[in-house]
Short mmCIF file of C-alpha atoms in Angstrom, two decimals:
data_model
loop_
_atom_site.label_atom_id
_atom_site.label_comp_id
_atom_site.label_asym_id
_atom_site.label_seq_id
_atom_site.Cartn_x
_atom_site.Cartn_y
_atom_site.Cartn_z
CA MET A 1 48.82 97.80 185.80
CA PRO A 2 48.80 95.18 188.33
CA ASN A 3 45.05 93.47 188.71
CA GLY A 4 43.67 94.08 191.76
CA ASP A 5 42.25 90.15 192.15
CA ASN A 6 45.36 88.88 191.18
CA TRP A 7 48.00 91.11 192.11
CA GLN A 8 50.43 88.09 192.97
CA GLY A 9 50.47 86.34 189.45
CA ASP A 10 50.88 89.96 187.61
CA VAL A 11 53.78 90.55 189.69
CA LEU A 12 55.64 87.13 189.24
CA ARG A 13 55.39 87.72 185.80
CA ASP A 14 56.50 91.41 185.51
CA LEU A 15 59.88 89.28 188.10
CA ARG A 16 60.16 86.87 185.53
CA GLY A 17 60.60 89.27 182.81
CA ALA A 18 63.09 90.78 184.60
CA SER A 19 65.14 87.75 186.07
CA GLY A 20 67.59 87.44 183.32
CA PRO A 21 71.18 88.77 183.76
CA PRO A 22 71.88 92.66 183.73
CA ALA A 23 72.45 94.83 180.40
CA ALA A 24 75.70 94.75 179.31
CA GLY A 25 77.34 98.04 181.22
CA THR A 26 74.60 98.64 183.42
CA GLY A 27 77.43 97.77 186.44
CA GLY A 28 75.43 96.32 189.37
CA PRO A 29 72.67 94.31 190.23
CA PRO A 30 68.92 95.79 189.97
CA ALA A 31 67.57 98.70 192.21
CA SER A 32 65.80 97.32 195.75
CA VAL A 33 61.66 97.12 195.15
CA PRO A 34 59.55 99.18 197.88
CA PRO A 35 56.52 97.15 199.27
CA ALA A 36 53.56 96.43 197.47
CA PRO A 37 50.63 98.47 197.70
CA PRO A 38 47.66 96.39 199.91
CA SER A 39 45.08 95.41 197.51
CA ALA A 40 41.32 96.34 197.13
CA ALA A 41 40.29 93.42 199.07
CA GLN A 42 42.44 94.36 202.27
CA ALA A 43 41.07 97.98 201.95
CA SER A 44 37.59 96.72 201.93
CA GLY A 45 38.44 94.40 205.32
CA THR A 46 38.42 91.05 203.65
CA GLU A 47 41.73 89.80 203.60
CA ARG A 48 41.99 87.01 200.78
CA ILE A 49 44.64 84.31 201.94
CA PRO A 50 47.89 83.56 199.75
CA ALA A 51 48.39 80.26 198.24
CA PRO A 52 51.33 78.22 200.66
CA THR A 53 53.18 77.66 197.19
CA ARG A 54 52.99 81.53 196.51
CA PRO A 55 54.28 83.78 198.86
CA PRO A 56 53.93 87.57 199.04
CA SER A 57 56.17 89.34 196.46
CA PRO A 58 57.24 92.53 196.02
CA ALA A 59 55.58 95.00 194.21
CA PRO A 60 56.71 95.50 190.34
CA THR A 61 60.08 96.99 189.41
CA PRO A 62 59.53 100.85 188.62
CA THR A 63 59.85 101.63 184.91
CA PRO A 64 63.24 103.85 184.80
CA ALA A 65 63.33 106.74 183.52
CA PRO A 66 64.57 107.35 179.66
CA GLN A 67 68.07 108.75 180.74
CA GLN A 68 68.43 105.84 182.73
CA ALA A 69 67.96 103.33 180.30
CA PRO A 70 70.10 100.31 179.59
CA ALA A 71 70.40 101.67 176.20
CA LEU A 72 71.75 104.74 176.86
CA GLN A 73 74.33 102.62 179.08
CA GLN A 74 75.82 100.63 176.18
CA ALA A 75 79.17 101.03 173.89
CA PRO A 76 79.27 104.24 172.27
CA THR A 77 78.39 104.04 168.33
CA PRO A 78 80.79 104.69 165.54
CA GLN A 79 79.00 108.27 165.41
CA GLN A 80 79.56 109.00 169.06
CA THR A 81 83.37 107.81 169.10
CA PRO A 82 85.66 110.91 170.18
CA ALA A 83 87.72 112.40 167.55
CA PRO A 84 91.25 112.08 167.54
CA PRO A 85 93.00 114.99 169.20
CA ARG A 86 94.23 117.64 167.34
CA PRO A 87 98.58 118.11 167.36
CA ARG A 88 99.87 120.56 169.77
CA ARG A 89 100.76 123.94 168.35
CA PRO A 90 104.21 124.87 169.11
CA SER A 91 104.83 127.27 171.61
CA ALA A 92 104.92 130.67 171.16
CA PRO A 93 108.62 131.72 170.84
CA ASP A 94 110.13 134.61 172.87
CA SER A 95 110.07 138.04 171.07
CA ARG A 96 113.40 139.23 169.85
CA ALA A 97 115.15 142.42 168.58
CA VAL A 98 115.96 143.50 165.49
CA VAL A 99 118.81 145.38 166.28
CA ASP A 100 120.81 144.75 169.40
CA SER A 101 120.52 148.08 172.05
CA VAL A 102 124.17 148.79 171.65
CA LEU A 103 124.26 148.44 168.01
CA SER A 104 121.14 150.46 167.11
CA GLY A 105 123.12 153.23 169.25
CA THR A 106 126.19 153.36 166.61
CA ALA A 107 123.64 154.07 163.61
CA ARG A 108 123.93 157.95 162.44
CA ARG A 109 121.04 160.19 161.53
CA PRO A 110 119.31 159.46 158.27
CA GLN A 111 120.25 161.44 155.29
CA ARG A 112 118.27 162.60 152.29
CA GLY A 113 119.21 160.22 148.91
CA GLU A 114 120.15 163.79 147.01
CA PRO A 115 122.44 166.53 148.11
CA VAL A 116 120.53 169.93 149.00
CA ALA A 117 122.31 171.64 145.88
CA VAL A 118 121.02 168.92 143.47
CA ARG A 119 117.34 169.46 144.68
CA VAL A 120 117.29 172.87 144.22
CA THR A 121 118.38 172.84 140.98
CA ARG A 122 115.75 170.13 139.67
CA ALA A 123 113.14 172.09 141.30
CA VAL A 124 114.38 175.39 139.45
CA ARG A 125 114.37 173.30 136.00
CA ARG A 126 110.68 172.31 136.78
CA ILE A 127 109.29 175.49 137.32
CA VAL A 128 110.93 176.86 133.80
CA SER A 129 110.43 173.66 131.76
CA SER A 130 106.97 170.85 131.38
CA SER A 131 108.84 168.38 132.85
CA ALA A 132 106.77 168.82 135.64
CA ALA A 133 103.19 168.17 134.02
CA ARG A 134 104.81 165.10 132.07
CA GLU A 135 105.84 164.10 135.79
CA VAL A 136 102.46 164.14 137.10
CA ALA A 137 101.02 162.73 134.15
CA GLU A 138 103.78 159.56 134.43
CA LEU A 139 103.33 159.28 138.11
CA THR A 140 99.09 159.03 137.26
CA ARG A 141 99.46 156.51 134.64
CA THR A 142 101.96 154.46 137.01
CA ALA A 143 99.43 154.54 140.47
CA GLU A 144 96.41 153.44 137.88
CA ALA A 145 98.42 150.50 136.71
CA LEU A 146 99.37 149.76 140.87
CA GLN A 147 95.69 149.93 141.91
CA GLN A 148 94.67 147.46 139.15
CA PRO A 149 92.05 144.64 141.19
CA VAL A 150 93.16 141.35 141.30
CA THR A 151 91.04 138.24 141.42
CA THR A 152 93.75 135.80 143.29
CA GLY A 153 96.83 136.64 144.85
CA ARG A 154 99.71 137.79 143.29
CA GLN A 155 103.08 136.37 144.74
CA ILE A 156 106.09 138.42 143.04
CA ALA A 157 109.78 136.58 143.86
CA VAL A 158 112.81 138.61 144.24
CA THR A 159 116.31 136.93 144.58
CA SER A 160 119.91 137.64 143.23
CA ILE A 161 122.92 135.63 141.91
CA ARG A 162 124.93 136.36 145.19
CA GLY A 163 125.12 138.77 148.46
CA GLY A 164 125.39 142.24 148.14
CA ALA A 165 123.20 142.91 144.97
CA GLY A 166 120.44 145.04 146.46
CA LYS A 167 118.37 142.10 146.62
CA THR A 168 116.22 143.05 150.25
CA THR A 169 116.68 146.64 149.11
CA VAL A 170 114.44 145.72 145.80
CA ALA A 171 111.87 143.44 148.04
CA ALA A 172 111.33 146.39 150.51
CA LEU A 173 110.93 149.33 147.64
CA LEU A 174 108.39 147.10 145.66
CA GLY A 175 106.53 146.09 149.35
CA THR A 176 106.56 149.61 150.26
CA ALA A 177 105.24 150.63 147.21
CA TYR A 178 102.46 148.08 146.54
CA ALA A 179 101.04 148.96 150.56
CA HIS A 180 101.15 152.41 149.46
CA TYR A 181 98.98 152.66 146.54
CA ARG A 182 96.84 149.19 146.96
CA GLN A 183 93.80 149.52 149.42
CA ASP A 184 94.25 145.50 149.89
CA PRO A 185 96.73 143.96 152.39
CA VAL A 186 99.93 143.34 151.44
CA LEU A 187 101.99 140.99 152.58
CA LEU A 188 106.26 140.81 152.71
CA VAL A 189 107.83 137.56 153.27
CA GLU A 190 111.19 136.65 153.90
CA ALA A 191 112.36 133.24 152.64
CA ASP A 192 116.04 134.26 153.47
CA PRO A 193 116.72 132.15 156.82
CA ALA A 194 120.21 132.85 156.95
CA LEU A 195 120.14 136.12 158.91
CA GLY A 196 117.94 138.11 156.42
CA SER A 197 117.83 141.82 156.63
CA LEU A 198 114.33 142.58 155.39
CA PRO A 199 113.30 143.20 159.00
CA LEU A 200 116.02 145.93 159.35
CA ARG A 201 114.64 147.34 156.04
CA LEU A 202 111.32 147.68 157.15
CA GLY A 203 111.75 149.31 160.18
CA ALA A 204 110.28 146.57 162.80
CA GLU A 205 111.75 146.26 166.18
CA THR A 206 110.99 142.87 167.45
CA LEU A 207 110.40 139.49 165.98
CA ARG A 208 108.48 136.66 167.59
CA TRP A 209 106.81 134.17 164.62
CA THR A 210 109.01 132.88 161.55
CA THR A 211 108.11 131.46 158.25
CA ALA A 212 109.11 128.20 159.61
CA ASP A 213 106.79 128.37 162.69
CA LEU A 214 103.75 129.16 160.79
CA ALA A 215 104.08 126.41 158.26
CA ASP A 216 102.98 124.45 161.67
CA ILE A 217 100.47 126.46 162.67
CA VAL A 218 98.18 128.26 159.75
CA GLU A 219 94.99 126.63 158.98
CA PRO A 220 92.37 126.44 156.15
CA GLN A 221 89.96 128.09 158.74
CA MET A 222 91.86 130.72 160.08
CA SER A 223 90.64 134.22 159.12
CA LEU A 224 92.67 137.05 158.46
CA LEU A 225 92.34 138.52 162.04
CA ASP A 226 94.05 134.99 163.17
CA VAL A 227 96.81 135.34 160.49
CA THR A 228 97.93 138.70 161.27
CA GLY A 229 98.41 137.88 164.80
CA TYR A 230 101.55 135.59 164.00
CA LEU A 231 102.63 138.27 161.53
CA VAL A 232 104.59 141.35 162.18
CA GLN A 233 102.59 144.81 161.30
CA LEU A 234 104.11 147.71 159.24
CA PRO A 235 102.52 151.13 158.12
CA GLU A 236 100.14 150.93 155.12
CA ASN A 237 98.07 147.86 155.55
CA ALA A 238 101.19 146.07 154.86
CA TRP A 239 102.73 142.85 156.87
CA LEU A 240 105.95 141.11 157.29
CA LEU A 241 106.94 137.57 158.03
CA PRO A 242 110.29 137.21 159.24
CA GLY A 243 112.65 134.18 158.27
CA SER A 244 114.39 133.85 161.30
CA GLN A 245 115.13 136.02 164.48
CA GLY A 246 118.45 137.06 163.99
CA GLN A 247 119.91 133.56 165.01
CA ILE A 248 122.65 131.71 162.74
CA GLY A 249 121.23 127.39 162.07
CA ALA A 250 117.67 128.65 160.73
CA MET A 251 116.29 126.58 158.05
CA LEU A 252 113.65 126.87 156.08
CA ASP A 253 112.36 123.49 153.36
CA THR A 254 110.11 123.26 150.58
CA SER A 255 107.42 122.07 151.86
CA ALA A 256 106.96 124.57 155.07
CA TYR A 257 107.73 127.11 151.93
CA GLU A 258 104.83 125.98 150.34
CA ARG A 259 102.47 125.37 152.99
CA VAL A 260 102.86 128.92 154.22
CA MET A 261 102.66 130.44 150.46
CA VAL A 262 99.53 128.37 149.61
CA ALA A 263 97.78 129.13 152.93
CA LEU A 264 98.18 132.95 152.52
CA ARG A 265 97.73 133.45 149.20
CA ARG A 266 94.07 134.19 149.75
CA TYR A 267 94.63 136.76 152.74
CA PHE A 268 96.77 139.19 150.47
CA GLY A 269 96.60 140.83 147.05
CA VAL A 270 99.85 141.17 146.66
CA THR A 271 102.62 138.71 148.53
CA VAL A 272 106.26 140.03 147.70
CA VAL A 273 109.07 137.28 148.63
CA ASP A 274 112.66 138.30 149.76
CA CYS A 275 114.12 134.71 148.41
CA GLU A 276 117.72 133.24 148.93
CA THR A 277 120.11 133.81 146.27
CA LEU A 278 120.22 131.27 143.66
CA PRO A 279 120.96 128.34 143.15
CA ALA A 280 119.43 127.49 146.34
CA GLU A 281 116.17 125.04 146.57
CA VAL A 282 113.84 127.04 148.12
CA ALA A 283 114.44 130.12 145.92
CA ARG A 284 114.32 128.08 142.69
CA VAL A 285 110.78 126.88 143.78
CA ALA A 286 109.72 130.62 145.00
CA LEU A 287 110.68 131.58 141.22
CA SER A 288 108.61 128.72 139.64
CA ALA A 289 105.38 129.15 141.79
CA SER A 290 105.16 133.22 141.56
CA GLN A 291 103.72 135.09 138.66
CA ALA A 292 106.69 137.46 138.47
CA ARG A 293 110.44 137.23 139.09
CA VAL A 294 112.63 140.30 140.03
CA LEU A 295 116.47 139.43 139.45
CA ALA A 296 118.92 142.09 141.64
CA ALA A 297 121.93 142.33 140.69
CA PRO A 298 124.89 145.43 141.21
CA ALA A 299 125.71 147.65 137.88
CA THR A 300 129.23 146.09 137.85
CA LEU A 301 130.65 144.00 135.49
CA ASP A 302 131.34 140.94 137.46
CA GLY A 303 127.07 141.54 138.58
CA VAL A 304 126.20 141.98 135.06
CA THR A 305 127.93 138.87 133.57
CA SER A 306 126.76 136.45 136.16
CA THR A 307 123.09 138.01 135.48
CA TYR A 308 123.53 137.54 132.25
CA ALA A 309 124.48 133.85 132.65
CA VAL A 310 121.19 133.12 134.57
CA LEU A 311 119.09 134.56 131.81
CA GLN A 312 120.72 132.07 129.38
CA TRP A 313 119.58 129.45 131.84
CA MET A 314 116.26 130.87 132.19
CA GLN A 315 115.57 130.94 128.55
CA GLY A 316 115.88 126.62 128.44
CA LEU A 317 112.63 126.69 130.96
CA PRO A 318 109.03 127.45 130.05
CA ARG A 319 108.85 130.51 127.87
CA HIS A 320 106.51 132.17 130.63
CA MET A 321 109.63 132.21 132.81
CA ILE A 322 112.20 134.80 131.22
CA ASP A 323 108.93 136.81 130.34
CA GLY A 324 107.95 136.96 133.75
CA THR A 325 111.22 137.98 134.91
CA VAL A 326 112.82 141.81 135.38
CA VAL A 327 116.46 142.72 136.17
CA VAL A 328 117.05 145.49 138.42
CA LEU A 329 120.52 146.64 138.14
CA SER A 330 121.18 148.70 141.27
CA SER A 331 124.19 151.57 141.53
CA THR A 332 126.11 151.36 144.76
CA VAL A 333 128.21 154.35 143.87
CA ALA A 334 127.84 157.60 142.27
CA ARG A 335 129.68 156.63 139.39
CA PRO A 336 129.47 153.13 138.48
CA GLY A 337 132.59 151.42 136.78
CA ILE A 338 130.48 150.27 133.54
CA ASP A 339 128.07 151.66 131.11
CA VAL A 340 125.08 150.82 132.90
CA GLU A 341 122.42 151.63 129.78
CA ALA A 342 124.87 149.23 127.55
CA ALA A 343 124.34 146.69 130.12
CA ALA A 344 120.96 147.17 130.46
CA GLU A 345 120.19 146.62 126.57
CA LYS A 346 122.66 143.16 126.34
CA LEU A 347 120.24 141.79 129.36
CA ARG A 348 117.16 142.90 127.29
CA SER A 349 118.24 140.39 124.60
CA THR A 350 117.29 137.51 126.57
CA GLY A 351 113.47 138.78 127.04
CA ALA A 352 113.78 139.81 129.90
CA GLY A 353 112.89 143.38 131.32
CA VAL A 354 115.30 145.41 132.93
CA HIS A 355 115.33 148.36 135.01
CA VAL A 356 118.02 150.75 136.68
CA LEU A 357 118.02 151.62 140.25
CA PRO A 358 120.06 155.09 140.51
CA TYR A 359 122.55 155.76 143.16
CA ASP A 360 121.07 156.84 146.70
CA ARG A 361 122.32 158.28 149.35
CA HIS A 362 119.86 156.80 151.60
CA LEU A 363 119.49 153.23 149.82
CA ALA A 364 123.25 153.16 150.25
CA ALA A 365 123.41 153.78 153.82
CA GLY A 366 121.31 150.17 154.23
CA GLY A 367 119.22 151.31 156.94
CA VAL A 368 115.80 151.81 157.70
CA LEU A 369 114.11 152.62 154.60
CA ARG A 370 112.04 155.79 154.18
CA THR A 371 110.72 156.76 151.28
CA GLU A 372 110.40 160.14 151.94
CA LEU A 373 113.98 160.14 152.03
CA LEU A 374 114.91 158.95 148.81
CA GLY A 375 115.92 160.98 145.85
CA ARG A 376 113.44 161.79 143.46
CA PRO A 377 115.19 159.38 140.96
CA ALA A 378 115.26 156.56 143.23
CA ARG A 379 111.62 157.04 143.95
CA LEU A 380 110.27 157.07 140.19
CA ALA A 381 112.69 154.12 139.49
CA ALA A 382 111.01 152.60 142.30
CA ALA A 383 107.53 153.49 141.36
CA ARG A 384 107.83 152.15 137.67
CA LEU A 385 109.82 149.06 138.55
CA ALA A 386 106.57 147.89 140.94
CA ALA A 387 104.00 148.77 138.08
CA GLU A 388 105.41 146.46 135.93
CA VAL A 389 106.29 143.82 138.02
CA PHE A 390 103.12 143.83 138.84
CA GLN A 391 101.40 143.98 135.40
CA LEU A 392 103.79 140.81 134.47
CA SER A 393 101.89 139.06 137.54
CA GLN A 394 98.42 139.83 136.33
CA LYS A 395 99.40 138.35 132.79
CA ARG A 396 100.17 134.79 134.51
CA ARG A 397 97.28 132.88 136.13
#
């Protein structure tokens, strides 16, 4: 603080200390100085005469507030460097209807999988025999197998050697069975962008985000609620990730598929992937990355022959590939042109499991899958298939 007897000398010393160039970043000259207050001598009436070489000087510059200190106006330190901007997420696509309104009007009323006469005959046989008790015991064992807990999400890939083999129908049956019996969320992924029919089979009405879109959006810090905002909600805690919006030319590369599957695995107990037909690259990646594989084939001579060739090729791969594969022979007509059981035994000789999906009128119609309309043989076969595939996925970590 200035001395009352020699306040001018104190002021000069203060001015000499502040007379250097302004600090970097201050951007202007120093602030003006208010007049000096009277000294003690002036207040008492005896004015001191200043020396001629020392004219009166202004009072000392007030000490700036901490927030105005030059140190705060210096260039930012490395810790203060702003983070680079995050990449912009793709804009939300428009929703598209799964089925055109005109085409949806051409569909007939769905029918049950079995005729009335067959259902009545079976009901009578169950009353007079002990088959009902055996059936209940089998369903109980199947339900217990499907409800086993998982430590990490199980991924099951479904593919075929050609179109029309029932691949999408099998994927829809598996996903519906897991969603019905399990308590954790179930995801169905369409990795077949070439006009796949999985959304139609599952009863989805509109589509927006696709597998390729989600590959550019999903992040590790997302919650399940964040992720499901990009999915199509299905009954019984199931969700759908479509492969396309019904447009020709939609593409899905292996890197995008891998990003999506790795990111979504921790959110869902079971994920069923409806893949492209072999030998597409995404299908081969999905088969190698999944814990269990399902190969759909029509119950025809050419279908069994081509499937047998694929299984022989898989025998040359690591052993777990063929051990974790199940073939599903689907009958598309009431009376197949081959001996289905003999064909199944031939396919089992390669080391793969084989299940026969019997003919069902409801499945053969190709519309929305409604499990309550399935015939009893098809419903039991689908439950057994889902249980065996899930148990195979549990063996592979």
